[in-house]
XYZ file of C-alpha atoms in Angstrom:
556
model
C 0.211 0.079 0.067
C 0.837 3.932 -0.485
C 3.108 5.158 2.211
C 1.745 9.186 1.759
C -1.246 9.615 3.405
C -4.147 12.373 2.379
C -7.116 13.706 3.799
C -10.719 12.126 2.923
C -7.997 8.514 2.575
C -9.789 5.566 4.412
C -7.242 3.592 7.382
C -7.171 0.517 8.571
C -6.332 1.994 12.662
C -4.798 -1.393 14.277
C -6.003 -0.571 18.182
C -5.787 -4.847 19.385
C -3.381 -7.349 17.358
C -5.995 -9.821 18.382
C -8.491 -7.996 17.076
C -9.686 -7.013 13.781
C -8.790 -3.224 11.717
C -10.637 -0.623 12.858
C -11.358 1.217 9.612
C -11.362 5.216 9.371
C -11.755 7.828 7.378
C -9.173 10.703 7.894
C -10.962 14.414 8.227
C -7.030 16.242 9.754
C -3.700 15.425 10.155
C -2.119 17.819 13.351
C 0.998 17.992 14.488
C 1.593 17.278 18.519
C 3.393 19.245 20.296
C 6.187 15.809 21.307
C 6.435 15.904 17.660
C 4.056 13.625 16.801
C 1.770 12.895 13.973
C -2.535 12.355 14.989
C -5.293 12.073 12.768
C -8.802 13.088 13.718
C -11.008 10.477 11.458
C -14.305 9.315 10.849
C -15.315 6.068 12.695
C -16.990 3.741 10.153
C -18.382 0.449 12.029
C -18.662 -3.118 10.627
C -21.692 -5.652 11.500
C -20.109 -7.546 14.089
C -20.108 -3.744 16.291
C -23.246 -3.301 16.280
C -26.415 -5.519 18.044
C -28.344 -8.199 16.732
C -31.263 -5.912 16.027
C -29.584 -3.178 14.036
C -28.368 -6.650 12.069
C -31.952 -6.807 11.130
C -32.923 -3.939 10.244
C -29.629 -3.749 8.125
C -30.643 -6.930 6.452
C -34.099 -5.638 5.763
C -33.189 -1.694 4.529
C -29.639 -2.457 2.519
C -30.311 0.335 -0.161
C -29.385 3.311 -1.695
C -32.567 3.611 -4.190
C -33.073 -0.130 -4.521
C -33.617 -3.041 -1.649
C -31.234 -5.942 -1.874
C -31.513 -7.984 0.666
C -29.001 -10.733 1.404
C -31.464 -13.142 2.393
C -33.256 -13.393 -1.126
C -32.602 -12.607 -5.119
C -35.021 -9.457 -5.005
C -35.424 -5.652 -5.995
C -37.537 -3.847 -4.013
C -38.538 -0.423 -5.465
C -41.070 1.749 -3.514
C -43.896 -0.681 -3.706
C -43.337 -2.598 -6.336
C -41.371 -6.088 -6.379
C -39.260 -6.860 -9.302
C -36.474 -9.377 -10.330
C -33.010 -8.822 -9.445
C -30.937 -8.269 -12.153
C -27.545 -8.624 -9.600
C -25.573 -12.346 -10.377
C -27.115 -15.585 -8.021
C -24.456 -15.516 -4.887
C -24.151 -18.753 -3.153
C -24.508 -18.534 0.380
C -20.549 -17.993 1.387
C -20.774 -15.021 -0.613
C -23.583 -13.768 1.235
C -21.816 -14.336 4.255
C -18.358 -12.963 2.639
C -20.866 -9.311 1.008
C -21.541 -8.712 5.000
C -17.943 -8.333 6.058
C -17.629 -5.769 3.294
C -20.492 -3.570 4.038
C -19.814 -0.684 6.300
C -21.592 1.804 8.735
C -21.266 5.275 8.260
C -21.216 7.912 11.833
C -20.495 11.210 12.359
C -18.389 10.318 15.537
C -14.855 11.915 15.976
C -12.437 10.959 17.152
C -8.265 11.204 17.265
C -6.284 8.361 17.332
C -2.053 8.234 16.590
C -0.573 7.764 12.730
C 1.692 5.578 13.981
C -1.744 2.975 14.241
C -2.657 2.987 11.209
C -2.057 -0.091 9.059
C -2.585 0.804 5.357
C -5.261 1.851 3.074
C -8.667 1.049 2.358
C -11.409 1.321 -0.581
C -14.867 2.528 0.937
C -17.377 3.648 -1.306
C -21.646 5.117 -1.623
C -23.653 1.857 -2.385
C -25.770 2.450 -5.690
C -27.751 0.818 -7.151
C -26.059 -0.124 -10.847
C -23.227 -1.342 -8.542
C -22.849 -5.846 -8.351
C -22.364 -7.019 -6.264
C -19.947 -9.911 -6.299
C -18.503 -6.612 -7.902
C -16.819 -5.904 -4.414
C -15.016 -9.766 -3.337
C -13.238 -9.535 -6.331
C -11.267 -6.069 -5.150
C -9.140 -6.250 -2.192
C -9.597 -4.349 0.406
C -12.969 -2.859 -1.032
C -16.118 -1.668 1.534
C -19.217 -0.594 1.088
C -21.982 1.496 2.751
C -25.387 2.395 2.604
C -26.885 3.177 6.350
C -25.728 5.701 8.892
C -24.790 4.174 11.896
C -25.120 6.748 15.481
C -23.494 5.043 18.767
C -25.526 7.256 21.102
C -29.264 6.525 19.901
C -28.197 3.552 18.415
C -30.400 4.054 15.514
C -29.501 3.281 11.813
C -30.958 5.802 8.724
C -29.945 5.665 5.247
C -27.511 8.631 3.806
C -29.309 9.294 0.644
C -33.339 9.700 0.157
C -34.871 6.897 -1.948
C -35.867 7.691 -5.622
C -39.905 7.775 -5.174
C -41.782 5.609 -7.678
C -45.760 4.824 -7.843
C -48.544 6.247 -9.133
C -48.101 8.828 -5.944
C -45.665 10.876 -6.470
C -45.071 9.992 -11.055
C -47.587 12.042 -13.121
C -49.928 10.977 -15.568
C -49.562 12.198 -18.966
C -52.815 12.688 -20.757
C -52.396 11.834 -24.881
C -51.624 14.039 -27.169
C -54.175 16.490 -28.866
C -55.161 15.321 -32.120
C -54.936 18.423 -34.750
C -57.855 20.923 -34.548
C -59.025 19.013 -31.288
C -59.865 21.825 -28.635
C -58.627 21.243 -24.981
C -61.956 20.784 -22.967
C -59.588 20.831 -19.757
C -61.140 24.287 -16.901
C -57.440 25.784 -17.090
C -57.701 27.550 -14.011
C -58.111 23.967 -11.814
C -55.548 23.104 -13.633
C -52.131 26.065 -13.344
C -51.396 29.299 -11.997
C -50.387 31.981 -15.378
C -47.935 33.840 -12.831
C -46.306 36.185 -16.876
C -47.188 36.513 -19.960
C -44.423 36.795 -22.402
C -46.925 38.067 -24.652
C -47.945 41.888 -22.880
C -48.192 44.994 -24.134
C -45.616 46.240 -22.384
C -41.705 46.794 -23.663
C -38.698 45.568 -21.830
C -37.783 49.078 -21.047
C -41.156 49.764 -19.681
C -40.937 46.512 -17.529
C -37.267 47.704 -16.262
C -38.373 51.287 -15.145
C -41.199 49.556 -13.372
C -38.936 47.262 -11.478
C -36.666 50.151 -10.500
C -39.423 52.000 -9.339
C -40.231 48.857 -7.491
C -36.741 48.678 -5.514
C -37.470 51.941 -4.635
C -40.246 51.764 -3.073
C -38.822 48.210 -1.401
C -36.130 50.449 0.181
C -38.655 53.550 1.419
C -40.033 51.060 3.115
C -37.263 49.694 4.947
C -36.286 52.765 5.679
C -40.124 53.910 7.368
C -40.097 50.054 8.796
C -38.147 50.326 12.666
C -37.376 46.349 12.470
C -35.688 46.562 9.082
C -33.352 49.899 10.358
C -32.011 47.817 13.246
C -31.135 44.692 10.590
C -30.114 46.999 7.864
C -28.667 50.114 9.488
C -27.653 51.958 5.903
C -28.919 52.871 3.296
C -26.494 51.110 0.655
C -27.623 47.934 2.340
C -31.637 48.840 3.159
C -31.223 48.976 -0.966
C -29.348 45.875 -1.455
C -31.634 43.584 -0.118
C -34.434 45.561 -1.874
C -32.834 44.565 -5.022
C -33.182 40.586 -4.114
C -35.134 38.269 -5.994
C -38.474 38.796 -3.644
C -38.858 42.061 -4.614
C -38.193 41.767 -8.367
C -40.605 38.225 -8.115
C -43.741 41.001 -6.432
C -42.982 43.650 -8.708
C -43.071 41.361 -11.525
C -46.496 39.226 -9.532
C -48.040 43.079 -9.122
C -48.011 43.897 -13.052
C -49.620 40.261 -13.948
C -53.065 40.408 -11.600
C -52.952 44.654 -12.484
C -52.908 43.067 -16.458
C -49.738 45.347 -17.149
C -51.450 48.771 -17.021
C -48.668 50.673 -14.980
C -50.682 53.251 -13.794
C -52.630 50.744 -11.697
C -49.431 48.689 -10.881
C -47.557 51.261 -8.869
C -50.888 52.393 -6.868
C -50.344 48.930 -6.410
C -47.523 49.271 -4.957
C -47.904 52.198 -2.717
C -51.715 51.250 -0.972
C -53.403 53.800 1.239
C -51.355 51.724 3.829
C -47.909 53.352 2.878
C -45.556 50.841 0.969
C -45.387 47.566 0.430
C -42.437 45.386 2.136
C -41.184 42.624 1.127
C -38.837 40.917 3.270
C -37.286 37.241 2.277
C -35.355 34.696 4.266
C -32.253 36.737 4.534
C -33.896 39.271 6.632
C -36.961 36.932 8.665
C -34.158 35.780 10.148
C -32.352 36.811 13.683
C -28.769 37.260 14.489
C -28.953 34.176 16.490
C -30.935 31.752 14.450
C -28.468 32.971 11.993
C -25.384 31.848 14.099
C -27.226 28.449 15.127
C -27.865 27.678 11.595
C -23.804 27.846 11.095
C -22.625 25.567 14.232
C -25.196 23.195 12.471
C -23.996 23.313 9.086
C -20.631 22.979 10.545
C -22.202 20.028 12.433
C -23.579 18.206 9.910
C -22.665 19.547 6.081
C -25.583 20.237 3.897
C -28.123 18.148 5.429
C -30.733 19.930 5.903
C -33.635 18.108 7.934
C -30.779 17.148 10.457
C -29.669 21.020 10.719
C -34.127 21.621 11.118
C -34.673 18.782 13.635
C -31.616 19.255 16.156
C -31.473 23.490 15.691
C -34.625 24.865 14.571
C -37.228 22.919 14.406
C -39.623 26.287 14.341
C -38.387 26.784 11.092
C -40.231 24.654 7.472
C -37.094 22.761 5.720
C -38.238 25.216 2.252
C -36.853 27.943 4.771
C -34.300 26.249 5.560
C -32.723 25.272 2.010
C -33.332 29.011 0.456
C -31.703 30.756 3.612
C -28.671 28.167 3.352
C -28.487 29.403 -0.741
C -28.848 32.941 0.005
C -26.632 32.645 3.027
C -23.943 31.279 0.672
C -23.922 34.980 -1.270
C -22.998 37.232 1.261
C -19.756 38.614 2.636
C -19.545 36.363 5.838
C -19.435 33.072 3.766
C -17.091 34.138 1.775
C -14.720 35.223 5.004
C -15.667 32.320 6.373
C -14.282 30.054 3.897
C -11.250 31.873 3.351
C -10.351 31.562 7.130
C -11.116 27.695 6.926
C -8.678 27.909 3.269
C -5.944 28.889 5.940
C -6.178 26.932 8.482
C -6.314 24.460 6.131
C -2.768 25.282 4.866
C -1.730 25.870 7.799
C -2.117 21.650 8.527
C -0.429 18.854 7.392
C -1.285 18.427 3.689
C 0.122 14.447 3.725
C 2.211 12.291 6.862
C 4.302 9.109 5.658
C 4.005 5.552 7.449
C 7.075 3.964 7.178
C 5.754 0.286 6.578
C 5.129 -1.666 10.361
C 6.739 -4.272 10.189
C 6.988 -5.385 14.239
C 6.040 -9.704 14.714
C 1.974 -9.496 15.862
C 1.996 -11.324 19.422
C -0.631 -13.638 17.738
C 2.347 -15.642 15.837
C 2.067 -19.053 16.548
C 5.672 -20.211 15.115
C 8.074 -18.023 14.554
C 9.221 -18.302 10.601
C 12.431 -20.226 9.958
C 11.811 -22.431 13.187
C 11.353 -26.184 12.725
C 7.562 -26.660 12.609
C 5.609 -29.446 14.642
C 2.796 -31.392 13.133
C 0.878 -29.137 10.641
C 3.395 -26.598 10.652
C 3.032 -25.550 14.356
C 5.427 -25.967 17.145
C 3.758 -26.825 20.077
C 1.006 -27.424 18.372
C -0.260 -31.455 18.053
C -1.666 -33.467 15.493
C -5.498 -33.441 14.378
C -5.567 -29.331 15.062
C -6.724 -26.890 11.839
C -7.104 -23.612 10.689
C -10.887 -22.761 12.068
C -11.986 -21.007 8.572
C -10.752 -23.107 5.869
C -9.877 -25.864 7.712
C -6.621 -26.830 5.993
C -3.647 -28.662 7.865
C -0.155 -26.446 6.112
C 0.156 -22.697 6.153
C 3.557 -20.479 6.527
C 2.437 -19.167 10.121
C 0.071 -19.645 12.334
C -1.764 -17.615 14.387
C -3.767 -18.071 17.519
C -7.229 -17.178 17.209
C -9.450 -17.035 20.111
C -10.363 -18.195 24.266
C -5.790 -18.722 24.663
C -7.416 -22.081 26.440
C -8.959 -23.064 23.171
C -5.617 -23.383 20.973
C -7.750 -22.545 18.329
C -5.310 -20.864 15.126
C -5.460 -19.280 11.195
C -3.475 -20.014 8.577
C -1.461 -16.987 7.030
C -4.223 -15.471 5.066
C -7.274 -16.318 6.887
C -5.687 -14.566 9.341
C -5.329 -11.261 7.492
C -9.404 -12.000 5.828
C -10.121 -12.059 9.552
C -8.147 -8.453 10.127
C -9.166 -7.104 7.501
C -12.741 -8.295 6.809
C -13.264 -9.060 11.003
C -14.836 -12.242 10.213
C -13.765 -15.917 9.019
C -14.200 -17.142 5.226
C -16.716 -20.141 5.251
C -19.948 -19.074 7.691
C -19.402 -21.229 10.508
C -22.175 -22.234 13.556
C -20.350 -20.067 16.264
C -19.105 -16.838 14.250
C -19.899 -14.341 16.429
C -19.851 -15.713 20.147
C -16.837 -17.187 21.671
C -15.790 -20.003 19.763
C -13.902 -22.482 21.090
C -11.882 -24.232 18.620
C -9.933 -27.244 18.106
C -8.334 -28.744 21.190
C -5.372 -31.340 21.888
C -7.479 -34.026 21.308
C -10.510 -34.089 19.191
C -12.729 -34.011 22.171
C -13.950 -30.513 23.099
C -14.280 -30.180 26.833
C -15.156 -26.453 26.649
C -19.060 -26.672 28.543
C -19.562 -23.083 26.656
C -19.242 -25.042 23.341
C -21.772 -27.856 24.616
C -24.498 -24.351 25.684
C -23.835 -22.818 22.072
C -24.392 -26.131 20.528
C -27.800 -27.020 23.073
C -30.004 -23.402 21.490
C -32.386 -24.360 19.078
C -31.732 -27.568 18.205
C -34.430 -29.659 15.056
C -34.028 -32.722 13.893
C -31.792 -34.102 11.809
C -30.762 -36.612 9.303
C -27.128 -37.832 9.312
C -25.681 -38.707 6.078
C -21.953 -39.621 6.352
C -19.887 -38.638 3.761
C -17.442 -41.141 1.236
C -14.621 -39.241 4.032
C -16.098 -39.527 7.148
C -16.250 -42.819 6.748
C -12.768 -42.990 5.443
C -11.342 -40.908 8.160
C -12.876 -44.011 10.814
C -10.527 -46.273 9.847
C -7.608 -45.030 8.479
C -7.468 -41.787 12.035
C -8.590 -45.123 13.934
C -5.737 -44.525 16.976
C -7.284 -40.303 17.388
C -10.932 -41.187 16.666
C -10.410 -44.081 19.711
C -14.665 -45.449 19.093
C -14.215 -47.366 21.878
C -13.387 -44.775 23.923
C -15.749 -42.163 22.422
C -18.305 -45.277 23.295
C -18.152 -44.830 26.831
C -18.272 -40.895 26.831
C -21.832 -40.783 24.769
C -22.425 -36.815 25.474
C -18.763 -35.598 24.355
C -18.457 -33.857 20.773
C -16.155 -34.961 18.412
C -14.062 -32.093 16.586
C -14.921 -34.457 12.841
C -13.215 -31.622 11.059
C -10.095 -31.897 12.871
C -10.044 -35.566 12.514
C -10.228 -34.700 8.750
C -8.035 -32.585 8.382
C -5.365 -35.753 9.773
C -7.444 -38.169 7.314
C -5.618 -35.734 4.680
C -2.638 -36.189 5.853
C -2.501 -39.568 6.017
C -4.464 -40.897 3.202
C -1.442 -40.727 0.481
C 0.930 -42.249 2.975
C -1.918 -44.964 3.273
C -1.272 -48.996 2.573
C -2.357 -49.226 -1.615
C -4.235 -52.805 -1.196
C -7.924 -51.878 -0.095
C -8.286 -52.305 3.791
C -10.995 -55.689 4.531
C -13.785 -54.730 5.821
C -14.592 -56.469 9.277
C -18.068 -59.012 8.689
C -20.262 -59.028 11.628
C -22.956 -63.075 11.382
C -25.887 -61.643 12.293
C -28.670 -64.659 13.927
C -31.996 -65.134 11.695
C -34.963 -63.262 12.807
C -36.537 -66.821 14.671
C -33.540 -66.661 16.800
C -33.364 -63.639 18.123
C -37.353 -64.251 18.533
C -36.464 -67.805 20.326
C -33.879 -65.838 22.592
C -35.703 -63.062 23.960
C -38.696 -65.642 24.651
C -35.966 -68.165 26.993
C -35.247 -65.071 29.092
C -38.949 -64.100 29.309
C -40.873 -65.623 32.178
C -44.797 -65.697 33.257
C -46.994 -62.759 35.522
C -48.882 -65.334 36.868
C -46.299 -68.297 37.480
C -42.349 -68.608 37.463
C -42.228 -70.643 33.845
C -39.943 -69.850 31.394
C -41.669 -71.803 29.251
C -43.678 -69.243 27.637
C -46.230 -69.341 25.282
C -45.021 -67.068 21.915
C -48.206 -64.600 21.661
C -48.761 -60.234 21.907
C -48.190 -60.594 25.827
C -46.131 -62.410 28.329
C -47.653 -66.125 29.785
C -46.667 -69.221 29.980
C -49.260 -71.997 27.875
C -51.186 -72.891 31.095
C -52.135 -69.160 31.214
C -52.923 -68.946 27.469
C -55.233 -71.809 28.019
C -56.813 -70.202 30.737
C -57.597 -67.239 28.801
C -58.564 -68.746 26.250
C -61.409 -70.636 28.320
């Protein structure tokens, strides 16, 4: 990975040698007083970091514009359901896609830059994205929901496309030549300006000048306006904004483009008409609240209104924002931010982290033991891919269980926060392979006892072969004396795969167990029965267990 880091880069942070990496987005790079580099970052969360209820909510709302569920291959659009254009995904692909999903947040924290372990790529899930493509790219993640760590909620990052009869207009058929439109125009629309009026452009411009002058005079007479606009040129500037021009043109339309009537309408009997826009309606304290909210939420006007300005309408907040961007205060703040950004670090060089991980079971170069790990007994395999050979092994899970991962699965665990293959105990405290194929951890038995259902056990060929090849490890007599102790079949199969190439080529003879006939079995059972009335063993084979004497009595 490139060791040059910039603002807005997504990076891996390591806060623990055994836990997966944290994924963060760099917002600022600051140099501390002691010369170290500190990164102000935005937190992103994995599925393993949120509760089970929110994971269920994420499954049902895994969308940006469309809802693409991990548990099915359907796409839901508004109130309609259509066939998914996504390629069919296997269970393992769906399992791994959950590791690629992140949840954006507005939580900031400061972390030392020395804990950065690499870069990654995080994108907003788009409706045109092919989900399987994320699995083909290394260090590639996506997000579509925003997680609030305080409120424990998940919200969509973008609004949904409104599709359906509620939102789409019904376009009528085109009128034929000579056909009249019988619709009542007054009920369909309102005319606000007629370009084919009798006034010339110069006359309209003159009327607009008069409207601005009236607006300036009205602000001079209004006490509240004089407080907000203390100088004459500021009042004139406020009177020249769109609200005054819209009012002037609307006045011309209502008076049928009669200049004399329109001018008298501008100055009715009570005094000149004063039209205010959002810049004049907002107080200084409200403007300060808006700037504070904009600094926190950005252009998320719904959150700005909900948390800072609930007495304002959403349209009012949006209109004020676009007018505020034209003010000198916005330009001044923009310059201050640019100067502040210039004083901060633009980039930082992070050297490659080369220290050995404390979870390494074996240092490369030492003589390996059974299955490539010194100190670990035979029968152990990778908890994720179940391989028995790896150049490097890493301890994983509870230390007393001696679970381990191979080199590739360890890298996958650190980057994506899960195992490559779905397992029964993933997400919980797993008890892996011990020093024996028998599991001694009571917690594992409790976890396996959850939601037991009826099942059919169908033995595979590899399992039948493993019973014979690894009979010394399986120890069936010992297992029969402990019927409630579970057997680690993966460990036995892994050892079997190692022994198979070395096994004898001559087929082993199966042990034939002679079976008695049904008549002899019934006869033996009859000898062991006794009459309920007498102590005779000479029983009469029938539905009940009686001797021949008692049977005769019963018949009589």
